[in-house]
XYZ file of C-alpha atoms in Angstrom:
503
model
C 0.172 -27.089 29.045
C 0.746 -30.922 29.062
C -2.090 -31.448 26.645
C -0.737 -28.847 24.409
C 2.987 -29.903 24.133
C 2.497 -32.505 21.660
C 1.781 -30.175 19.250
C 5.421 -28.237 19.737
C 3.677 -25.227 21.188
C 6.717 -24.151 23.062
C 8.614 -23.706 19.702
C 5.205 -21.060 18.504
C 6.565 -17.546 19.051
C 3.918 -15.555 20.644
C 3.442 -12.160 18.840
C -0.001 -11.091 20.072
C -0.397 -9.550 23.665
C -3.500 -10.955 25.380
C -3.803 -8.257 28.278
C -4.835 -5.473 25.276
C -8.411 -5.030 24.612
C -7.779 -4.812 20.999
C -4.968 -6.029 18.947
C -3.931 -3.377 16.288
C -1.392 -4.860 13.802
C -0.791 -3.781 10.160
C -0.231 -5.868 7.257
C 3.599 -4.980 7.352
C 3.712 -6.492 11.133
C 1.433 -9.605 10.560
C 3.775 -10.771 7.201
C 6.268 -9.944 9.889
C 4.959 -11.901 12.755
C 4.279 -14.788 9.741
C 7.574 -14.781 8.097
C 9.115 -14.956 12.554
C 6.501 -17.721 13.043
C 7.641 -19.781 9.199
C 11.069 -19.787 10.422
C 10.740 -20.897 14.094
C 8.595 -24.297 12.731
C 10.913 -24.967 9.935
C 13.868 -25.158 12.074
C 14.534 -29.026 12.446
C 11.002 -29.617 10.807
C 11.829 -28.873 6.931
C 10.073 -32.206 6.015
C 6.083 -30.525 7.099
C 3.816 -30.028 4.770
C 2.140 -26.560 4.942
C -1.623 -26.596 6.644
C -3.227 -25.679 3.155
C -1.974 -28.618 1.304
C -3.936 -32.227 1.220
C -2.256 -34.805 3.156
C -0.480 -37.470 1.288
C -3.327 -40.603 1.709
C -5.014 -42.115 -0.636
C -7.959 -42.522 1.719
C -8.235 -38.718 2.322
C -10.727 -36.661 -0.047
C -9.063 -33.938 -1.834
C -11.085 -31.215 -0.579
C -10.113 -28.687 -3.378
C -11.883 -30.908 -5.453
C -15.411 -30.506 -4.149
C -15.147 -26.815 -5.712
C -17.465 -26.852 -9.080
C -15.635 -26.140 -11.946
C -17.777 -25.705 -14.894
C -17.271 -25.359 -18.078
C -17.285 -21.799 -19.325
C -17.483 -20.642 -22.774
C -17.149 -16.675 -23.568
C -17.202 -15.424 -27.620
C -14.794 -12.429 -28.019
C -15.220 -9.891 -30.804
C -13.622 -6.829 -32.075
C -16.061 -3.698 -33.242
C -14.853 -0.909 -34.920
C -15.524 1.082 -38.477
C -13.490 -0.128 -41.740
C -9.746 0.811 -41.401
C -7.334 3.210 -42.433
C -8.819 5.820 -39.791
C -8.956 9.931 -41.122
C -9.238 12.102 -38.246
C -11.744 11.115 -35.113
C -10.761 9.303 -32.152
C -8.832 7.209 -31.478
C -7.114 9.136 -34.365
C -5.084 8.430 -37.417
C -1.875 7.228 -35.210
C -3.458 4.866 -33.528
C -2.218 1.228 -34.251
C -5.572 -0.542 -35.393
C -4.429 -3.813 -35.790
C -1.579 -4.056 -33.469
C -3.430 -2.829 -30.717
C -6.552 -5.390 -31.907
C -3.711 -8.350 -31.748
C -2.735 -7.245 -28.440
C -6.076 -7.119 -26.827
C -7.280 -10.159 -28.502
C -4.209 -11.936 -26.817
C -4.801 -9.962 -23.357
C -8.416 -11.554 -23.380
C -7.364 -15.179 -24.621
C -4.440 -14.988 -21.490
C -7.199 -13.838 -18.739
C -9.402 -16.627 -19.741
C -6.371 -19.504 -19.706
C -5.658 -17.779 -16.213
C -8.870 -18.335 -14.443
C -10.276 -21.157 -16.575
C -12.624 -19.451 -19.328
C -12.489 -20.891 -22.634
C -12.254 -17.692 -25.164
C -13.623 -18.043 -28.634
C -12.214 -15.269 -30.581
C -13.737 -14.408 -33.647
C -11.416 -13.717 -36.136
C -12.997 -11.275 -38.242
C -13.895 -7.847 -36.558
C -17.414 -6.377 -37.062
C -17.029 -3.392 -39.492
C -20.755 -2.762 -41.159
C -24.430 -3.923 -40.035
C -24.474 -6.648 -41.727
C -21.606 -8.613 -40.361
C -23.341 -7.564 -36.973
C -26.461 -9.014 -37.475
C -24.775 -12.291 -38.601
C -22.865 -11.979 -35.382
C -26.031 -11.617 -32.923
C -27.547 -14.329 -34.911
C -24.823 -16.249 -34.364
C -24.480 -15.616 -30.620
C -28.480 -16.230 -30.170
C -28.267 -19.342 -31.436
C -24.847 -20.777 -29.995
C -25.764 -19.226 -26.250
C -22.707 -18.471 -24.964
C -22.249 -17.538 -21.243
C -21.228 -13.984 -21.994
C -19.593 -12.136 -25.121
C -16.767 -9.744 -25.138
C -16.941 -6.898 -27.238
C -13.939 -4.769 -27.675
C -14.540 -1.171 -29.450
C -11.838 0.440 -31.763
C -13.676 3.615 -32.648
C -16.032 6.221 -31.213
C -18.552 5.358 -33.726
C -18.585 2.158 -32.844
C -21.384 2.083 -29.897
C -23.779 1.553 -31.764
C -22.628 -2.174 -32.800
C -22.362 -2.797 -29.348
C -25.506 -1.957 -28.651
C -26.631 -4.353 -30.810
C -24.682 -6.740 -29.712
C -25.987 -6.469 -25.975
C -29.580 -6.928 -27.340
C -28.792 -10.655 -28.038
C -29.920 -11.369 -24.629
C -26.195 -12.862 -23.422
C -24.524 -11.175 -20.577
C -22.175 -8.431 -22.919
C -18.853 -7.436 -21.743
C -17.815 -4.276 -23.066
C -14.403 -2.766 -23.547
C -13.586 0.583 -24.583
C -10.133 1.326 -24.398
C -9.495 5.159 -23.770
C -9.808 6.899 -26.658
C -12.809 4.603 -27.849
C -15.236 6.594 -25.378
C -16.807 9.563 -24.158
C -19.461 9.606 -21.094
C -22.618 10.222 -23.253
C -21.101 7.032 -25.179
C -20.656 5.095 -21.816
C -24.036 6.506 -20.320
C -26.311 4.776 -22.940
C -25.196 1.065 -21.678
C -23.063 1.462 -18.676
C -26.194 1.299 -16.555
C -28.336 -1.420 -18.377
C -28.697 -4.915 -16.939
C -27.173 -7.898 -18.692
C -24.451 -5.066 -19.300
C -20.512 -4.277 -17.961
C -18.945 -1.540 -19.829
C -15.044 -1.155 -19.076
C -13.911 2.521 -20.460
C -10.013 2.078 -19.275
C -6.200 1.078 -20.170
C -6.584 -1.186 -17.415
C -6.534 -4.963 -18.607
C -7.014 -6.422 -15.447
C -10.671 -5.300 -15.170
C -11.072 -7.664 -18.088
C -10.037 -10.663 -16.028
C -12.287 -9.544 -13.170
C -15.024 -9.199 -15.851
C -14.427 -12.688 -16.781
C -14.210 -14.189 -13.103
C -18.107 -12.715 -13.017
C -18.868 -14.824 -15.754
C -17.305 -17.929 -14.093
C -18.634 -16.771 -10.881
C -22.050 -17.157 -12.578
C -21.863 -20.811 -13.780
C -20.421 -21.728 -10.576
C -23.139 -20.744 -8.849
C -25.327 -22.860 -11.063
C -23.178 -25.631 -10.943
C -22.830 -25.814 -6.793
C -25.390 -28.009 -5.048
C -25.162 -26.952 -1.366
C -25.930 -29.632 1.274
C -28.124 -27.481 3.975
C -27.940 -29.852 7.100
C -31.088 -28.876 9.526
C -34.163 -30.224 10.589
C -35.645 -33.766 9.883
C -36.578 -33.724 6.444
C -35.125 -34.384 3.197
C -36.029 -32.021 0.461
C -34.542 -30.161 -2.673
C -34.918 -26.334 -2.812
C -33.141 -23.129 -4.676
C -31.629 -19.724 -3.718
C -31.124 -18.309 -6.829
C -29.292 -19.967 -9.262
C -27.767 -22.407 -6.244
C -29.075 -26.022 -5.696
C -30.224 -26.589 -2.453
C -30.278 -30.175 -0.528
C -31.546 -30.560 2.743
C -30.619 -33.498 4.924
C -31.996 -34.001 8.192
C -29.326 -32.990 11.031
C -28.955 -36.759 12.091
C -27.088 -37.491 9.234
C -24.197 -35.168 10.160
C -24.320 -36.821 13.944
C -24.375 -39.911 12.644
C -21.545 -38.940 9.926
C -19.321 -37.718 12.910
C -20.174 -40.807 15.090
C -18.816 -43.076 12.180
C -15.570 -41.003 11.651
C -12.518 -42.573 13.873
C -9.239 -40.933 14.593
C -7.420 -41.134 11.565
C -3.772 -40.098 10.216
C -5.493 -37.649 8.180
C -6.771 -36.434 11.434
C -3.703 -36.146 13.350
C -2.001 -34.274 10.308
C -4.731 -31.992 10.206
C -4.164 -31.222 13.950
C -0.936 -30.945 13.164
C -0.770 -28.302 11.239
C -3.287 -26.090 12.264
C -1.751 -26.177 15.794
C 1.549 -26.071 14.918
C 1.213 -22.638 12.318
C -1.042 -20.934 15.046
C 0.731 -18.132 16.816
C -0.574 -19.649 20.390
C -3.290 -22.190 21.449
C -4.930 -21.077 24.528
C -7.622 -23.129 25.424
C -7.864 -26.362 23.015
C -6.494 -29.647 24.223
C -5.560 -32.530 21.844
C -9.208 -34.411 22.561
C -10.563 -30.995 21.116
C -8.414 -30.714 18.337
C -8.385 -34.325 17.204
C -12.628 -34.572 17.706
C -12.324 -30.794 15.293
C -10.408 -32.975 12.362
C -13.205 -35.669 12.757
C -16.112 -33.198 12.245
C -13.808 -31.520 9.281
C -13.474 -35.051 7.755
C -17.301 -36.186 8.372
C -18.013 -32.878 6.452
C -16.105 -33.730 3.510
C -17.472 -37.517 3.691
C -20.868 -36.028 3.552
C -20.378 -33.847 1.055
C -19.260 -36.348 -1.495
C -21.904 -39.474 -0.536
C -24.724 -36.191 -1.153
C -22.858 -35.079 -4.443
C -22.591 -31.581 -3.190
C -20.193 -28.622 -3.304
C -20.926 -26.772 -0.553
C -22.819 -26.852 2.901
C -24.223 -25.049 5.647
C -25.138 -27.277 9.435
C -27.403 -26.280 12.263
C -23.772 -26.157 14.329
C -25.083 -24.600 17.325
C -28.095 -26.775 17.465
C -25.998 -29.681 17.875
C -23.768 -28.199 20.424
C -26.722 -26.787 22.203
C -28.200 -30.487 22.571
C -24.657 -32.050 22.754
C -25.495 -34.428 19.842
C -21.375 -34.041 18.392
C -18.622 -33.050 21.227
C -17.348 -30.060 19.314
C -18.430 -27.425 16.770
C -17.231 -27.215 13.364
C -15.252 -24.400 13.453
C -11.863 -25.119 12.729
C -12.721 -27.508 9.593
C -15.014 -24.501 8.485
C -12.207 -22.356 8.459
C -10.169 -24.661 6.319
C -13.187 -25.458 4.254
C -12.809 -21.504 3.447
C -9.390 -21.207 2.919
C -9.939 -24.109 -0.170
C -12.625 -22.197 -1.844
C -15.297 -24.549 -0.288
C -17.998 -23.190 1.234
C -18.936 -24.096 5.147
C -22.135 -21.835 6.483
C -23.157 -21.546 10.039
C -26.064 -21.877 11.470
C -27.878 -23.333 8.337
C -28.291 -20.039 7.209
C -28.681 -20.135 3.340
C -28.082 -16.383 2.475
C -25.320 -16.116 3.994
C -23.778 -19.202 2.898
C -24.158 -17.717 -0.724
C -22.670 -14.829 0.236
C -19.774 -16.622 1.017
C -19.419 -18.613 -2.460
C -19.953 -15.453 -4.011
C -16.596 -14.039 -2.231
C -15.113 -17.340 -2.887
C -16.188 -17.332 -7.109
C -15.718 -14.071 -7.672
C -12.416 -12.763 -5.956
C -10.819 -16.023 -4.850
C -11.029 -14.831 -1.518
C -12.542 -16.343 1.720
C -15.169 -14.990 3.468
C -16.300 -14.295 7.264
C -19.695 -14.568 8.012
C -20.570 -12.795 11.258
C -22.707 -10.863 13.568
C -22.366 -6.993 13.581
C -22.168 -5.623 17.043
C -22.434 -1.832 17.389
C -19.361 -0.117 19.355
C -20.731 2.889 20.322
C -18.002 4.906 21.720
C -15.380 4.575 19.090
C -18.777 4.599 16.241
C -17.496 1.189 14.509
C -18.404 -1.937 13.813
C -17.614 -4.850 15.361
C -17.785 -8.312 13.249
C -17.927 -11.487 15.232
C -18.114 -14.839 14.578
C -15.798 -18.064 15.739
C -15.040 -18.950 11.877
C -12.837 -16.671 9.813
C -10.538 -18.359 6.946
C -6.793 -16.833 7.058
C -5.894 -16.814 3.168
C -7.876 -13.667 3.167
C -5.068 -11.828 0.343
C -6.482 -14.975 -1.954
C -6.737 -18.681 -2.315
C -3.651 -18.679 -4.498
C -1.012 -16.778 -2.129
C -0.738 -19.860 0.354
C 2.633 -18.314 2.007
C 0.776 -15.096 2.829
C -1.995 -15.989 5.341
C -3.405 -13.854 8.497
C -2.012 -15.139 11.807
C -4.255 -16.482 14.090
C -4.875 -17.941 17.929
C -6.369 -21.247 18.835
C -9.597 -20.688 21.387
C -12.102 -22.915 22.207
C -15.982 -21.648 20.530
C -16.805 -18.881 23.052
C -20.485 -19.904 23.236
C -20.028 -23.291 24.826
C -16.200 -23.552 25.383
C -15.939 -26.783 23.488
C -13.556 -27.476 20.363
C -11.033 -25.806 18.323
C -12.088 -21.668 17.168
C -9.382 -19.778 14.958
C -9.064 -16.336 16.204
C -7.953 -14.690 12.847
C -6.271 -11.279 13.284
C -7.544 -9.337 10.912
C -4.566 -6.540 9.628
C -5.094 -2.898 10.861
C -5.924 -0.282 8.316
C -6.541 -2.673 5.070
C -9.968 -2.093 3.281
C -12.933 -5.368 3.586
C -15.881 -5.014 1.257
C -19.202 -6.742 2.918
C -21.922 -8.328 1.177
C -25.205 -10.460 2.229
C -27.741 -11.815 0.154
C -31.077 -11.120 1.621
C -33.341 -12.894 -0.596
C -32.077 -14.345 -4.300
C -32.061 -11.618 -6.275
C -30.822 -8.697 -3.557
C -27.886 -7.939 -1.518
C -26.423 -5.484 0.921
C -23.187 -3.838 0.459
C -20.524 -2.305 2.095
C -17.156 -1.264 2.719
C -14.841 0.011 5.043
C -11.516 -0.474 7.020
C -10.061 -2.786 9.619
C -9.412 -0.781 12.896
C -8.428 -3.283 15.216
C -9.565 -6.696 16.580
C -11.011 -7.423 19.891
C -10.399 -10.106 22.182
C -12.387 -11.933 24.247
C -12.284 -11.752 27.000
C -12.694 -9.104 28.553
C -15.369 -8.609 25.845
C -17.845 -11.276 25.489
C -18.701 -12.741 21.759
C -16.755 -14.549 19.306
C -13.511 -15.216 18.958
C -13.062 -13.619 15.887
C -14.108 -10.069 16.309
C -13.085 -7.712 14.003
C -13.429 -3.839 14.195
C -14.287 -1.840 11.041
C -14.554 1.834 10.201
C -17.951 2.151 7.948
C -17.076 4.119 4.484
C -20.179 6.348 3.858
C -22.167 5.482 7.046
C -22.359 7.869 9.907
C -23.469 6.152 12.568
C -22.480 1.966 12.895
C -26.093 1.774 14.289
C -27.324 1.775 10.890
C -25.192 -0.490 8.987
C -28.005 -2.911 7.460
C -27.741 -7.102 7.459
C -27.070 -9.858 9.906
C -24.742 -12.319 9.063
C -22.770 -10.123 6.477
C -19.745 -11.485 4.706
C -16.637 -9.743 5.187
C -13.827 -10.059 2.814
C -10.623 -8.279 2.379
C -10.285 -5.343 -0.221
C -12.900 -2.703 -1.884
C -14.437 -4.684 -4.086
C -17.776 -2.167 -4.039
C -17.424 -1.474 -7.965
C -16.628 -4.825 -8.915
C -19.659 -6.167 -6.845
C -21.987 -3.666 -8.428
C -20.985 -4.614 -11.997
C -21.844 -8.455 -11.182
C -25.247 -7.707 -9.510
C -26.138 -5.504 -12.742
C -24.672 -7.986 -15.258
C -27.138 -10.554 -13.323
C -30.108 -8.563 -12.577
C -29.544 -8.804 -8.676
C -30.236 -5.290 -6.853
C -28.226 -3.923 -4.749
C -28.910 -2.145 -1.079
C -26.027 0.192 0.332
C -26.450 0.927 4.144
C -28.290 4.953 4.253
C -25.478 7.617 4.799
C -27.440 9.304 7.627
C -29.894 7.759 10.499
C -32.399 10.126 8.640
C -31.743 8.689 4.838
C -32.772 5.273 6.412
């Protein structure tokens, strides 16, 4: 234990039983464990900074600054019949002007929260001439999207004309302004997203779709593999390929700095347990993390994926990047494994669209329990959301299982909670499924990667039929949100077959 004593492992509270094959922990237990662990760590250490902040060093690169923050502009307009209303929905008693003001404020506030500029049209669209003029304005100005708020059952024709302007169109129809027939005409049209609801958080999520697309367009991803320097694209994402030696040399030139020591202190102190990693393992993992940040800055990129297994297999570096990649994910910056481009873009999707880190994994069928095991050695810990700094999943620090080198977090996902699986298998097509976490698998006795999450799949009768490889798992059931994003931007969605015969 001498190697670990320098990180105060005696202060860590062991709330994980390693004699069990599968750890079942509810979210309430998770949070209780986190609270207990935090209390133990902060006794006598009140000045410790959180793992999820940046060290106070003028030389340290702020990881969050690498995340793209493009300008996003959305025009918002109201479409209605000229008031006052008499009969017909939403009804004579409906406060037309009051609701217009309220929803205008809701949309503006949502844009402000997520960094989207809302340009609100002062005058509602109430006649065909106004609609035609607005469509021309949209075509001339080319905003990133348009939000049309409907205030009358007979305003759907106006919304349909706006959708023809060729700009992604979000139609918000508060209850009382739509029947199923109205919604059906536009709800499944590419480039359109219809919200027929009183649930205004759906508006913010729709604006996140627009922001996410712009972030993908502004992302330049570094692909570290092979011997060639070249540029390419994967859908809207620009790719910069660099030789693998670029990272190897950067790692070799990265010394043990105060930032490296700080990263190790925080990562080790906040772990429930440290099992295999030594002090040297931790410092090498921190050097890898710092080298990755520096390489992104040098190459003017926002994300990366590396041939990590190749470097470790050939012993070009003494550590895989697992610990650093986990920290990247927790700050909204994608760090993909194995130089796999599609899965890395899938990680970006969960980060940009939901502000949640994803978990790229290898799919393992557990045929006795009929569950899917999602297994890999990198998972973020802020699985509930990047903004929820005090609520993150507990983790145990392990070695990278295939090489027994370095530091890999075994992240314990909450049992009983829903998850979504996505994977771009082409730039314009992705796999999409959902399920529920039913356990966490330990290694040993199992082989394979350190974070291994058992998932009971929804709408898939046999776990052997789950589509994809290197799917990205993230917290929450977001199937409809992902489908809406894909419809808005022309991406084909493929679900795993319900039965083997259907596949």
